[in-house]
Amino acid sequence: MTPTPPTLLVLDADPPPRLGRLTGRARIVHTDAGRLAERLPGADVLLVWDFTSHAVREAWPGDGPRPRWVHTASAGVDHLMCPELAASDTVVTNARGIFDQPIAEYVAALVLAAAKDLPRTLEYQRERTWRHRETRRVAGTRACVVGSGPIGRAIARKLKALGVTTALVGRVSRTGVHGPDDLDRLISRADWVIAAAPLTDRTYRMFDTHRFGVMQPSAFFVNVGRGGLVDEEALARALTRRWIAGAALDVFAAEPLPGDSPLWELPGLVVSPHMSGDTVGWRDELGVQFVELYERWAAGRSLLNVVDKTCGYVPGH
């Protein structure tokens, strides 16, 4: 008798993942958020393809069995973690490794654009205004990158290649990485402050009135981590009162950013729609990564990118 293949439940987003390689090796069931709770007990594996959804966190508590493995097609896991999942023996994995270089390139582009005053150049071009200015030299400036995971390390390497002296801050101090106690000192000297940390209880709104007040008036702040890292009202005050020179947000507390949000019109703020890691073909890369992980799981081999559910990220960095 042919054994029944494991049931793979996919929390869908458009476009759906390409899972053709798993034909005959998994019973693939697609679901939306509304039917997730009723289908969880029958699933061996859950693929959270819709990584913007909080449906897993809402549906996980309840009666019946739960998947033995959950994979999210994102670096962050805060959207799916809940006490019941954290306490369970379910393995959680993430898409570590897919977004490192694209996000690093995006941050480097923002730093160069800010230093060279490109937004105002484009504005003057639209106005047909010829206005000569002087711009900043990037080489020789200082950056503080908060978040010492693969994304933070990739950002640090990219900025160093531009001649920026870069300090990396992580959860604990170790060789090449500063601890949280050094953060205020480092951001007070930095020209560029980059937030690339995971969202946890310890990092929630870590960039608040105090932190923006510590920064130099010439500093430029970038958040490519999670929206919850920033007290957005505090950032608005810092920009309006010119405590800092400018900022760029790619992630927000509420996404999509509401049309009536005051952030759209803040002076010196660049708003982008959570796209810093999304390059051409990124969904295909996420699909290939999951299929390779599934093949390891089906063969009884240890999974990669296993998240420490108490910390909220993959340990070892």
PDB file of C-alpha atoms in Angstrom:
ATOM      1  CA  MET A   1       0.000   0.000   0.000  1.00  0.00           C
ATOM      2  CA  THR A   2       1.325   3.400  -0.967  1.00  0.00           C
ATOM      3  CA  PRO A   3       1.801   5.571   2.124  1.00  0.00           C
ATOM      4  CA  THR A   4      -0.286   8.714   2.357  1.00  0.00           C
ATOM      5  CA  PRO A   5       1.895  11.759   1.745  1.00  0.00           C
ATOM      6  CA  PRO A   6       2.067  14.453   4.432  1.00  0.00           C
ATOM      7  CA  THR A   7      -0.491  17.246   4.277  1.00  0.00           C
ATOM      8  CA  LEU A   8       1.027  20.627   3.449  1.00  0.00           C
ATOM      9  CA  LEU A   9      -1.265  23.522   4.301  1.00  0.00           C
ATOM     10  CA  VAL A  10      -0.478  26.787   2.526  1.00  0.00           C
ATOM     11  CA  LEU A  11      -1.733  30.113   3.863  1.00  0.00           C
ATOM     12  CA  ASP A  12      -2.052  31.722   0.470  1.00  0.00           C
ATOM     13  CA  ALA A  13      -1.114  35.078  -0.951  1.00  0.00           C
ATOM     14  CA  ASP A  14      -1.227  36.187  -4.560  1.00  0.00           C
ATOM     15  CA  PRO A  15       0.648  34.928  -6.523  1.00  0.00           C
ATOM     16  CA  PRO A  16       0.733  31.476  -4.880  1.00  0.00           C
ATOM     17  CA  PRO A  17       4.010  29.576  -4.454  1.00  0.00           C
ATOM     18  CA  ARG A  18       5.320  27.258  -7.145  1.00  0.00           C
ATOM     19  CA  LEU A  19       5.375  23.831  -5.521  1.00  0.00           C
ATOM     20  CA  GLY A  20       5.441  21.591  -8.578  1.00  0.00           C
ATOM     21  CA  ARG A  21       8.477  19.691  -7.313  1.00  0.00           C
ATOM     22  CA  LEU A  22       6.350  18.397  -4.437  1.00  0.00           C
ATOM     23  CA  THR A  23       3.730  16.773  -6.678  1.00  0.00           C
ATOM     24  CA  GLY A  24       3.015  13.304  -5.301  1.00  0.00           C
ATOM     25  CA  ARG A  25       5.230  13.973  -2.278  1.00  0.00           C
ATOM     26  CA  ALA A  26       2.780  16.160  -0.387  1.00  0.00           C
ATOM     27  CA  ARG A  27      -0.970  16.603  -0.260  1.00  0.00           C
ATOM     28  CA  ILE A  28      -1.130  20.350  -0.807  1.00  0.00           C
ATOM     29  CA  VAL A  29      -4.118  22.198   0.643  1.00  0.00           C
ATOM     30  CA  HIS A  30      -4.529  25.929   0.081  1.00  0.00           C
ATOM     31  CA  THR A  31      -6.398  28.104   2.550  1.00  0.00           C
ATOM     32  CA  ASP A  32      -7.211  31.692   3.306  1.00  0.00           C
ATOM     33  CA  ALA A  33      -7.151  33.275   6.749  1.00  0.00           C
ATOM     34  CA  GLY A  34     -10.842  32.609   7.332  1.00  0.00           C
ATOM     35  CA  ARG A  35     -10.516  28.803   7.113  1.00  0.00           C
ATOM     36  CA  LEU A  36      -7.057  28.438   8.633  1.00  0.00           C
ATOM     37  CA  ALA A  37      -8.211  27.490  12.130  1.00  0.00           C
ATOM     38  CA  GLU A  38     -10.422  24.622  10.956  1.00  0.00           C
ATOM     39  CA  ARG A  39      -7.713  23.217   8.683  1.00  0.00           C
ATOM     40  CA  LEU A  40      -4.762  23.426  11.070  1.00  0.00           C
ATOM     41  CA  PRO A  41      -5.530  20.144  12.900  1.00  0.00           C
ATOM     42  CA  GLY A  42      -5.282  18.161   9.665  1.00  0.00           C
ATOM     43  CA  ALA A  43      -1.940  19.600   8.532  1.00  0.00           C
ATOM     44  CA  ASP A  44       1.529  18.147   9.035  1.00  0.00           C
ATOM     45  CA  VAL A  45       3.270  21.244   7.678  1.00  0.00           C
ATOM     46  CA  LEU A  46       2.140  24.865   7.414  1.00  0.00           C
ATOM     47  CA  LEU A  47       3.659  27.214   4.848  1.00  0.00           C
ATOM     48  CA  VAL A  48       2.872  30.822   5.743  1.00  0.00           C
ATOM     49  CA  TRP A  49       3.150  32.255   2.247  1.00  0.00           C
ATOM     50  CA  ASP A  50       1.094  35.301   3.250  1.00  0.00           C
ATOM     51  CA  PHE A  51       3.712  36.675   5.627  1.00  0.00           C
ATOM     52  CA  THR A  52       1.746  39.901   6.172  1.00  0.00           C
ATOM     53  CA  SER A  53      -1.112  38.004   7.808  1.00  0.00           C
ATOM     54  CA  HIS A  54      -1.610  37.576  11.555  1.00  0.00           C
ATOM     55  CA  ALA A  55      -3.977  34.659  10.949  1.00  0.00           C
ATOM     56  CA  VAL A  56      -1.621  32.033  12.410  1.00  0.00           C
ATOM     57  CA  ARG A  57      -1.296  33.897  15.682  1.00  0.00           C
ATOM     58  CA  GLU A  58      -5.085  34.140  15.885  1.00  0.00           C
ATOM     59  CA  ALA A  59      -5.880  30.592  14.714  1.00  0.00           C
ATOM     60  CA  TRP A  60      -3.220  28.561  16.509  1.00  0.00           C
ATOM     61  CA  PRO A  61      -4.830  28.470  19.974  1.00  0.00           C
ATOM     62  CA  GLY A  62      -7.572  25.848  19.973  1.00  0.00           C
ATOM     63  CA  ASP A  63      -8.388  22.165  20.147  1.00  0.00           C
ATOM     64  CA  GLY A  64      -6.870  19.373  18.114  1.00  0.00           C
ATOM     65  CA  PRO A  65      -3.409  18.575  16.750  1.00  0.00           C
ATOM     66  CA  ARG A  66      -1.255  21.183  15.084  1.00  0.00           C
ATOM     67  CA  PRO A  67       1.401  21.048  12.322  1.00  0.00           C
ATOM     68  CA  ARG A  68       4.774  19.678  13.341  1.00  0.00           C
ATOM     69  CA  TRP A  69       6.555  22.307  11.293  1.00  0.00           C
ATOM     70  CA  VAL A  70       5.699  25.907  10.347  1.00  0.00           C
ATOM     71  CA  HIS A  71       7.684  27.827   7.753  1.00  0.00           C
ATOM     72  CA  THR A  72       7.189  31.528   7.073  1.00  0.00           C
ATOM     73  CA  ALA A  73       8.289  33.099   3.795  1.00  0.00           C
ATOM     74  CA  SER A  74       9.794  36.055   5.658  1.00  0.00           C
ATOM     75  CA  ALA A  75      12.732  36.892   7.881  1.00  0.00           C
ATOM     76  CA  GLY A  76      10.561  38.120  10.763  1.00  0.00           C
ATOM     77  CA  VAL A  77       8.323  35.768  12.754  1.00  0.00           C
ATOM     78  CA  ASP A  78       6.512  38.239  15.014  1.00  0.00           C
ATOM     79  CA  HIS A  79       3.386  38.031  12.817  1.00  0.00           C
ATOM     80  CA  LEU A  80       2.816  34.379  13.657  1.00  0.00           C
ATOM     81  CA  MET A  81       4.216  33.828  17.149  1.00  0.00           C
ATOM     82  CA  CYS A  82       1.797  33.385  20.037  1.00  0.00           C
ATOM     83  CA  PRO A  83       2.292  31.820  23.505  1.00  0.00           C
ATOM     84  CA  GLU A  84       0.727  28.525  22.436  1.00  0.00           C
ATOM     85  CA  LEU A  85       2.985  28.154  19.399  1.00  0.00           C
ATOM     86  CA  ALA A  86       6.041  29.210  21.382  1.00  0.00           C
ATOM     87  CA  ALA A  87       5.293  26.587  24.054  1.00  0.00           C
ATOM     88  CA  SER A  88       4.602  23.782  21.570  1.00  0.00           C
ATOM     89  CA  ASP A  89       7.050  21.294  20.079  1.00  0.00           C
ATOM     90  CA  THR A  90       6.313  22.612  16.573  1.00  0.00           C
ATOM     91  CA  VAL A  91       9.452  23.645  14.697  1.00  0.00           C
ATOM     92  CA  VAL A  92       9.395  27.139  13.164  1.00  0.00           C
ATOM     93  CA  THR A  93      11.691  28.129  10.296  1.00  0.00           C
ATOM     94  CA  ASN A  94      12.074  31.360   8.348  1.00  0.00           C
ATOM     95  CA  ALA A  95      13.403  32.667   5.043  1.00  0.00           C
ATOM     96  CA  ARG A  96      16.801  33.626   6.364  1.00  0.00           C
ATOM     97  CA  GLY A  97      19.280  34.298   3.570  1.00  0.00           C
ATOM     98  CA  ILE A  98      16.889  35.472   0.861  1.00  0.00           C
ATOM     99  CA  PHE A  99      16.713  39.164   1.705  1.00  0.00           C
ATOM    100  CA  ASP A 100      20.204  39.975   3.019  1.00  0.00           C
ATOM    101  CA  GLN A 101      21.850  41.396  -0.096  1.00  0.00           C
ATOM    102  CA  PRO A 102      18.768  43.142  -1.558  1.00  0.00           C
ATOM    103  CA  ILE A 103      18.113  44.986   1.705  1.00  0.00           C
ATOM    104  CA  ALA A 104      21.782  45.917   2.035  1.00  0.00           C
ATOM    105  CA  GLU A 105      21.713  47.360  -1.481  1.00  0.00           C
ATOM    106  CA  TYR A 106      18.540  49.292  -0.669  1.00  0.00           C
ATOM    107  CA  VAL A 107      20.086  50.806   2.449  1.00  0.00           C
ATOM    108  CA  ALA A 108      23.216  51.775   0.526  1.00  0.00           C
ATOM    109  CA  ALA A 109      21.011  53.440  -2.095  1.00  0.00           C
ATOM    110  CA  LEU A 110      19.186  55.421   0.596  1.00  0.00           C
ATOM    111  CA  VAL A 111      22.458  56.548   2.170  1.00  0.00           C
ATOM    112  CA  LEU A 112      23.843  57.683  -1.187  1.00  0.00           C
ATOM    113  CA  ALA A 113      20.577  59.392  -2.153  1.00  0.00           C
ATOM    114  CA  ALA A 114      20.465  61.283   1.139  1.00  0.00           C
ATOM    115  CA  ALA A 115      24.124  62.278   1.024  1.00  0.00           C
ATOM    116  CA  LYS A 116      23.899  63.450  -2.575  1.00  0.00           C
ATOM    117  CA  ASP A 117      20.530  65.200  -2.095  1.00  0.00           C
ATOM    118  CA  LEU A 118      18.940  63.250  -4.945  1.00  0.00           C
ATOM    119  CA  PRO A 119      15.303  63.767  -3.851  1.00  0.00           C
ATOM    120  CA  ARG A 120      15.725  67.534  -4.074  1.00  0.00           C
ATOM    121  CA  THR A 121      17.550  67.241  -7.397  1.00  0.00           C
ATOM    122  CA  LEU A 122      14.528  65.419  -8.847  1.00  0.00           C
ATOM    123  CA  GLU A 123      12.192  67.971  -7.306  1.00  0.00           C
ATOM    124  CA  TYR A 124      14.143  70.851  -8.873  1.00  0.00           C
ATOM    125  CA  GLN A 125      14.148  69.041 -12.221  1.00  0.00           C
ATOM    126  CA  ARG A 126      10.344  68.794 -12.150  1.00  0.00           C
ATOM    127  CA  GLU A 127      10.235  72.512 -11.389  1.00  0.00           C
ATOM    128  CA  ARG A 128      12.810  73.282 -14.147  1.00  0.00           C
ATOM    129  CA  THR A 129      14.926  74.984 -11.490  1.00  0.00           C
ATOM    130  CA  TRP A 130      18.720  75.215 -11.854  1.00  0.00           C
ATOM    131  CA  ARG A 131      20.059  75.368  -8.302  1.00  0.00           C
ATOM    132  CA  HIS A 132      23.635  74.431  -7.577  1.00  0.00           C
ATOM    133  CA  ARG A 133      24.353  72.880  -4.161  1.00  0.00           C
ATOM    134  CA  GLU A 134      27.121  71.090  -2.331  1.00  0.00           C
ATOM    135  CA  THR A 135      26.518  67.532  -1.128  1.00  0.00           C
ATOM    136  CA  ARG A 136      28.024  65.291   1.523  1.00  0.00           C
ATOM    137  CA  ARG A 137      30.882  62.897   1.003  1.00  0.00           C
ATOM    138  CA  VAL A 138      29.886  59.379   2.130  1.00  0.00           C
ATOM    139  CA  ALA A 139      33.387  58.001   2.640  1.00  0.00           C
ATOM    140  CA  GLY A 140      34.604  58.868   6.107  1.00  0.00           C
ATOM    141  CA  THR A 141      31.153  59.084   7.678  1.00  0.00           C
ATOM    142  CA  ARG A 142      29.964  56.811  10.518  1.00  0.00           C
ATOM    143  CA  ALA A 143      27.102  54.358  10.650  1.00  0.00           C
ATOM    144  CA  CYS A 144      25.491  52.380  13.444  1.00  0.00           C
ATOM    145  CA  VAL A 145      23.624  49.260  12.280  1.00  0.00           C
ATOM    146  CA  VAL A 146      21.247  47.889  14.927  1.00  0.00           C
ATOM    147  CA  GLY A 147      20.679  44.184  14.381  1.00  0.00           C
ATOM    148  CA  SER A 148      23.579  41.758  14.011  1.00  0.00           C
ATOM    149  CA  GLY A 149      21.822  39.018  12.024  1.00  0.00           C
ATOM    150  CA  PRO A 150      22.530  38.217   8.368  1.00  0.00           C
ATOM    151  CA  ILE A 151      20.697  41.332   7.147  1.00  0.00           C
ATOM    152  CA  GLY A 152      22.501  43.651   9.550  1.00  0.00           C
ATOM    153  CA  ARG A 153      25.866  42.122   8.704  1.00  0.00           C
ATOM    154  CA  ALA A 154      25.190  42.461   4.961  1.00  0.00           C
ATOM    155  CA  ILE A 155      24.292  46.137   5.469  1.00  0.00           C
ATOM    156  CA  ALA A 156      27.494  46.696   7.440  1.00  0.00           C
ATOM    157  CA  ARG A 157      29.605  45.124   4.668  1.00  0.00           C
ATOM    158  CA  LYS A 158      27.917  47.205   1.985  1.00  0.00           C
ATOM    159  CA  LEU A 159      28.436  50.458   3.897  1.00  0.00           C
ATOM    160  CA  LYS A 160      32.051  49.605   4.645  1.00  0.00           C
ATOM    161  CA  ALA A 161      32.574  49.146   0.903  1.00  0.00           C
ATOM    162  CA  LEU A 162      31.453  52.781   0.510  1.00  0.00           C
ATOM    163  CA  GLY A 163      34.096  53.875   3.013  1.00  0.00           C
ATOM    164  CA  VAL A 164      31.683  54.260   5.931  1.00  0.00           C
ATOM    165  CA  THR A 165      33.024  53.395   9.380  1.00  0.00           C
ATOM    166  CA  THR A 166      30.369  51.006  10.651  1.00  0.00           C
ATOM    167  CA  ALA A 167      29.507  49.721  14.123  1.00  0.00           C
ATOM    168  CA  LEU A 168      27.207  46.716  14.530  1.00  0.00           C
ATOM    169  CA  VAL A 169      24.951  46.373  17.582  1.00  0.00           C
ATOM    170  CA  GLY A 170      23.427  43.061  18.643  1.00  0.00           C
ATOM    171  CA  ARG A 171      21.600  41.482  21.567  1.00  0.00           C
ATOM    172  CA  VAL A 172      24.879  40.586  23.292  1.00  0.00           C
ATOM    173  CA  SER A 173      28.400  41.935  23.005  1.00  0.00           C
ATOM    174  CA  ARG A 174      30.926  39.725  21.210  1.00  0.00           C
ATOM    175  CA  THR A 175      33.820  40.005  18.791  1.00  0.00           C
ATOM    176  CA  GLY A 176      32.888  42.538  16.129  1.00  0.00           C
ATOM    177  CA  VAL A 177      29.492  43.278  17.680  1.00  0.00           C
ATOM    178  CA  HIS A 178      28.587  45.840  20.338  1.00  0.00           C
ATOM    179  CA  GLY A 179      26.004  45.128  23.014  1.00  0.00           C
ATOM    180  CA  PRO A 180      22.893  47.187  23.848  1.00  0.00           C
ATOM    181  CA  ASP A 181      24.766  49.194  26.487  1.00  0.00           C
ATOM    182  CA  ASP A 182      26.822  50.818  23.718  1.00  0.00           C
ATOM    183  CA  LEU A 183      23.835  51.842  21.589  1.00  0.00           C
ATOM    184  CA  ASP A 184      23.301  55.402  22.849  1.00  0.00           C
ATOM    185  CA  ARG A 185      26.996  56.196  22.597  1.00  0.00           C
ATOM    186  CA  LEU A 186      27.232  54.852  19.061  1.00  0.00           C
ATOM    187  CA  ILE A 187      24.122  56.540  17.666  1.00  0.00           C
ATOM    188  CA  SER A 188      25.177  59.860  19.216  1.00  0.00           C
ATOM    189  CA  ARG A 189      28.240  59.807  16.910  1.00  0.00           C
ATOM    190  CA  ALA A 190      26.645  58.245  13.822  1.00  0.00           C
ATOM    191  CA  ASP A 191      25.771  59.993  10.573  1.00  0.00           C
ATOM    192  CA  TRP A 192      23.605  57.011   9.569  1.00  0.00           C
ATOM    193  CA  VAL A 193      21.522  54.965  12.024  1.00  0.00           C
ATOM    194  CA  ILE A 194      20.111  51.780  10.483  1.00  0.00           C
ATOM    195  CA  ALA A 195      17.458  49.664  12.235  1.00  0.00           C
ATOM    196  CA  ALA A 196      17.567  46.030  11.051  1.00  0.00           C
ATOM    197  CA  ALA A 197      16.683  44.155  14.237  1.00  0.00           C
ATOM    198  CA  PRO A 198      13.928  41.565  14.745  1.00  0.00           C
ATOM    199  CA  LEU A 199      10.817  42.683  16.612  1.00  0.00           C
ATOM    200  CA  THR A 200      10.780  41.262  20.142  1.00  0.00           C
ATOM    201  CA  ASP A 201       9.667  42.462  23.558  1.00  0.00           C
ATOM    202  CA  ARG A 202      13.148  43.921  24.030  1.00  0.00           C
ATOM    203  CA  THR A 203      13.232  45.810  20.730  1.00  0.00           C
ATOM    204  CA  TYR A 204       9.651  47.103  20.609  1.00  0.00           C
ATOM    205  CA  ARG A 205       9.783  50.883  20.081  1.00  0.00           C
ATOM    206  CA  MET A 206      13.469  50.949  20.939  1.00  0.00           C
ATOM    207  CA  PHE A 207      13.754  54.054  18.753  1.00  0.00           C
ATOM    208  CA  ASP A 208      11.803  56.517  20.860  1.00  0.00           C
ATOM    209  CA  THR A 209      12.014  60.153  21.911  1.00  0.00           C
ATOM    210  CA  HIS A 210      15.155  59.485  23.924  1.00  0.00           C
ATOM    211  CA  ARG A 211      16.973  57.744  21.084  1.00  0.00           C
ATOM    212  CA  PHE A 212      16.081  60.371  18.487  1.00  0.00           C
ATOM    213  CA  GLY A 213      17.146  63.023  20.966  1.00  0.00           C
ATOM    214  CA  VAL A 214      20.553  61.395  21.347  1.00  0.00           C
ATOM    215  CA  MET A 215      21.244  61.461  17.600  1.00  0.00           C
ATOM    216  CA  GLN A 216      23.124  64.274  15.891  1.00  0.00           C
ATOM    217  CA  PRO A 217      21.133  66.999  14.085  1.00  0.00           C
ATOM    218  CA  SER A 218      22.871  65.833  10.885  1.00  0.00           C
ATOM    219  CA  ALA A 219      21.935  62.167  11.367  1.00  0.00           C
ATOM    220  CA  PHE A 220      19.804  60.192   8.924  1.00  0.00           C
ATOM    221  CA  PHE A 221      17.685  57.290  10.272  1.00  0.00           C
ATOM    222  CA  VAL A 222      16.631  54.212   8.266  1.00  0.00           C
ATOM    223  CA  ASN A 223      14.279  51.412   9.343  1.00  0.00           C
ATOM    224  CA  VAL A 224      14.321  48.210   7.265  1.00  0.00           C
ATOM    225  CA  GLY A 225      13.641  45.936  10.242  1.00  0.00           C
ATOM    226  CA  ARG A 226      10.095  45.903  11.585  1.00  0.00           C
ATOM    227  CA  GLY A 227       7.663  48.780  12.001  1.00  0.00           C
ATOM    228  CA  GLY A 228       7.323  48.139  15.718  1.00  0.00           C
ATOM    229  CA  LEU A 229      10.958  49.071  16.312  1.00  0.00           C
ATOM    230  CA  VAL A 230      10.031  52.746  15.986  1.00  0.00           C
ATOM    231  CA  ASP A 231       7.778  55.036  17.972  1.00  0.00           C
ATOM    232  CA  GLU A 232       6.407  56.769  14.898  1.00  0.00           C
ATOM    233  CA  GLU A 233       5.062  59.746  16.836  1.00  0.00           C
ATOM    234  CA  ALA A 234       8.498  60.291  18.340  1.00  0.00           C
ATOM    235  CA  LEU A 235      10.070  60.132  14.876  1.00  0.00           C
ATOM    236  CA  ALA A 236       7.524  62.654  13.594  1.00  0.00           C
ATOM    237  CA  ARG A 237       8.476  65.063  16.380  1.00  0.00           C
ATOM    238  CA  ALA A 238      12.177  64.543  15.730  1.00  0.00           C
ATOM    239  CA  LEU A 239      11.791  65.380  12.043  1.00  0.00           C
ATOM    240  CA  THR A 240       9.408  68.290  12.563  1.00  0.00           C
ATOM    241  CA  ARG A 241      11.660  69.839  15.211  1.00  0.00           C
ATOM    242  CA  ARG A 242      14.771  69.021  13.139  1.00  0.00           C
ATOM    243  CA  TRP A 243      16.392  66.914  15.856  1.00  0.00           C
ATOM    244  CA  ILE A 244      17.644  64.779  12.967  1.00  0.00           C
ATOM    245  CA  ALA A 245      18.242  65.626   9.316  1.00  0.00           C
ATOM    246  CA  GLY A 246      16.017  62.999   7.742  1.00  0.00           C
ATOM    247  CA  ALA A 247      14.740  59.443   7.758  1.00  0.00           C
ATOM    248  CA  ALA A 248      13.565  56.607   5.526  1.00  0.00           C
ATOM    249  CA  LEU A 249      10.981  54.032   6.589  1.00  0.00           C
ATOM    250  CA  ASP A 250      10.355  50.852   4.620  1.00  0.00           C
ATOM    251  CA  VAL A 251       8.297  49.221   7.389  1.00  0.00           C
ATOM    252  CA  PHE A 252       5.487  50.612   9.527  1.00  0.00           C
ATOM    253  CA  ALA A 253       3.386  49.798  12.564  1.00  0.00           C
ATOM    254  CA  ALA A 254       0.335  49.548  10.289  1.00  0.00           C
ATOM    255  CA  GLU A 255       0.712  48.239   6.750  1.00  0.00           C
ATOM    256  CA  PRO A 256      -0.333  49.328   4.207  1.00  0.00           C
ATOM    257  CA  LEU A 257       0.300  52.802   5.563  1.00  0.00           C
ATOM    258  CA  PRO A 258      -3.112  54.523   5.741  1.00  0.00           C
ATOM    259  CA  GLY A 259      -3.649  57.315   3.258  1.00  0.00           C
ATOM    260  CA  ASP A 260      -4.430  59.770   6.053  1.00  0.00           C
ATOM    261  CA  SER A 261      -1.248  59.010   8.002  1.00  0.00           C
ATOM    262  CA  PRO A 262       0.775  62.151   8.759  1.00  0.00           C
ATOM    263  CA  LEU A 263       3.938  60.217   7.907  1.00  0.00           C
ATOM    264  CA  TRP A 264       3.290  60.760   4.191  1.00  0.00           C
ATOM    265  CA  GLU A 265       3.928  64.490   4.506  1.00  0.00           C
ATOM    266  CA  LEU A 266       6.632  64.649   7.151  1.00  0.00           C
ATOM    267  CA  PRO A 267       9.580  66.855   6.171  1.00  0.00           C
ATOM    268  CA  GLY A 268      12.669  64.833   5.344  1.00  0.00           C
ATOM    269  CA  LEU A 269      10.960  61.417   5.422  1.00  0.00           C
ATOM    270  CA  VAL A 270      11.192  58.877   2.595  1.00  0.00           C
ATOM    271  CA  VAL A 271       8.287  56.395   2.631  1.00  0.00           C
ATOM    272  CA  SER A 272       8.540  53.084   0.773  1.00  0.00           C
ATOM    273  CA  PRO A 273       6.000  50.213   0.834  1.00  0.00           C
ATOM    274  CA  HIS A 274       7.945  47.390   2.548  1.00  0.00           C
ATOM    275  CA  MET A 275       9.929  46.656  -0.603  1.00  0.00           C
ATOM    276  CA  SER A 276      13.589  46.868   0.400  1.00  0.00           C
ATOM    277  CA  GLY A 277      14.120  43.104   0.097  1.00  0.00           C
ATOM    278  CA  ASP A 278      11.887  42.476  -2.896  1.00  0.00           C
ATOM    279  CA  THR A 279      13.919  42.153  -6.070  1.00  0.00           C
ATOM    280  CA  VAL A 280      12.897  40.590  -9.384  1.00  0.00           C
ATOM    281  CA  GLY A 281      12.351  36.863  -8.804  1.00  0.00           C
ATOM    282  CA  TRP A 282      12.214  37.021  -5.001  1.00  0.00           C
ATOM    283  CA  ARG A 283       9.027  34.950  -4.756  1.00  0.00           C
ATOM    284  CA  ASP A 284      10.585  32.183  -6.839  1.00  0.00           C
ATOM    285  CA  GLU A 285      13.612  32.196  -4.511  1.00  0.00           C
ATOM    286  CA  LEU A 286      11.294  31.851  -1.505  1.00  0.00           C
ATOM    287  CA  GLY A 287       9.504  28.940  -3.162  1.00  0.00           C
ATOM    288  CA  VAL A 288      12.744  27.135  -4.014  1.00  0.00           C
ATOM    289  CA  GLN A 289      14.001  27.632  -0.467  1.00  0.00           C
ATOM    290  CA  PHE A 290      10.845  26.096   1.009  1.00  0.00           C
ATOM    291  CA  VAL A 291      10.894  23.116  -1.353  1.00  0.00           C
ATOM    292  CA  GLU A 292      14.507  22.398  -0.402  1.00  0.00           C
ATOM    293  CA  LEU A 293      13.604  22.599   3.274  1.00  0.00           C
ATOM    294  CA  TYR A 294      10.615  20.308   2.705  1.00  0.00           C
ATOM    295  CA  GLU A 295      12.868  17.736   1.041  1.00  0.00           C
ATOM    296  CA  ARG A 296      15.164  17.785   4.075  1.00  0.00           C
ATOM    297  CA  TRP A 297      12.182  17.420   6.411  1.00  0.00           C
ATOM    298  CA  ALA A 298      10.653  14.565   4.411  1.00  0.00           C
ATOM    299  CA  ALA A 299      14.000  12.757   4.420  1.00  0.00           C
ATOM    300  CA  GLY A 300      14.262  13.051   8.193  1.00  0.00           C
ATOM    301  CA  ARG A 301      17.203  15.441   8.043  1.00  0.00           C
ATOM    302  CA  SER A 302      17.594  18.411  10.346  1.00  0.00           C
ATOM    303  CA  LEU A 303      16.007  21.639   9.155  1.00  0.00           C
ATOM    304  CA  LEU A 304      17.905  24.851   8.478  1.00  0.00           C
ATOM    305  CA  ASN A 305      16.821  28.329   9.613  1.00  0.00           C
ATOM    306  CA  VAL A 306      15.221  27.016  12.805  1.00  0.00           C
ATOM    307  CA  VAL A 307      13.876  29.904  14.888  1.00  0.00           C
ATOM    308  CA  ASP A 308      14.405  30.070  18.637  1.00  0.00           C
ATOM    309  CA  LYS A 309      10.773  30.651  19.542  1.00  0.00           C
ATOM    310  CA  THR A 310      11.645  32.294  22.869  1.00  0.00           C
ATOM    311  CA  CYS A 311      13.880  34.868  21.160  1.00  0.00           C
ATOM    312  CA  GLY A 312      12.027  35.296  17.872  1.00  0.00           C
ATOM    313  CA  TYR A 313      14.904  34.724  15.468  1.00  0.00           C
ATOM    314  CA  VAL A 314      17.413  32.150  14.264  1.00  0.00           C
ATOM    315  CA  PRO A 315      20.204  31.934  16.881  1.00  0.00           C
ATOM    316  CA  GLY A 316      23.877  31.835  16.148  1.00  0.00           C
ATOM    317  CA  HIS A 317      24.396  35.391  14.887  1.00  0.00           C
TER     318      HIS A 317
END
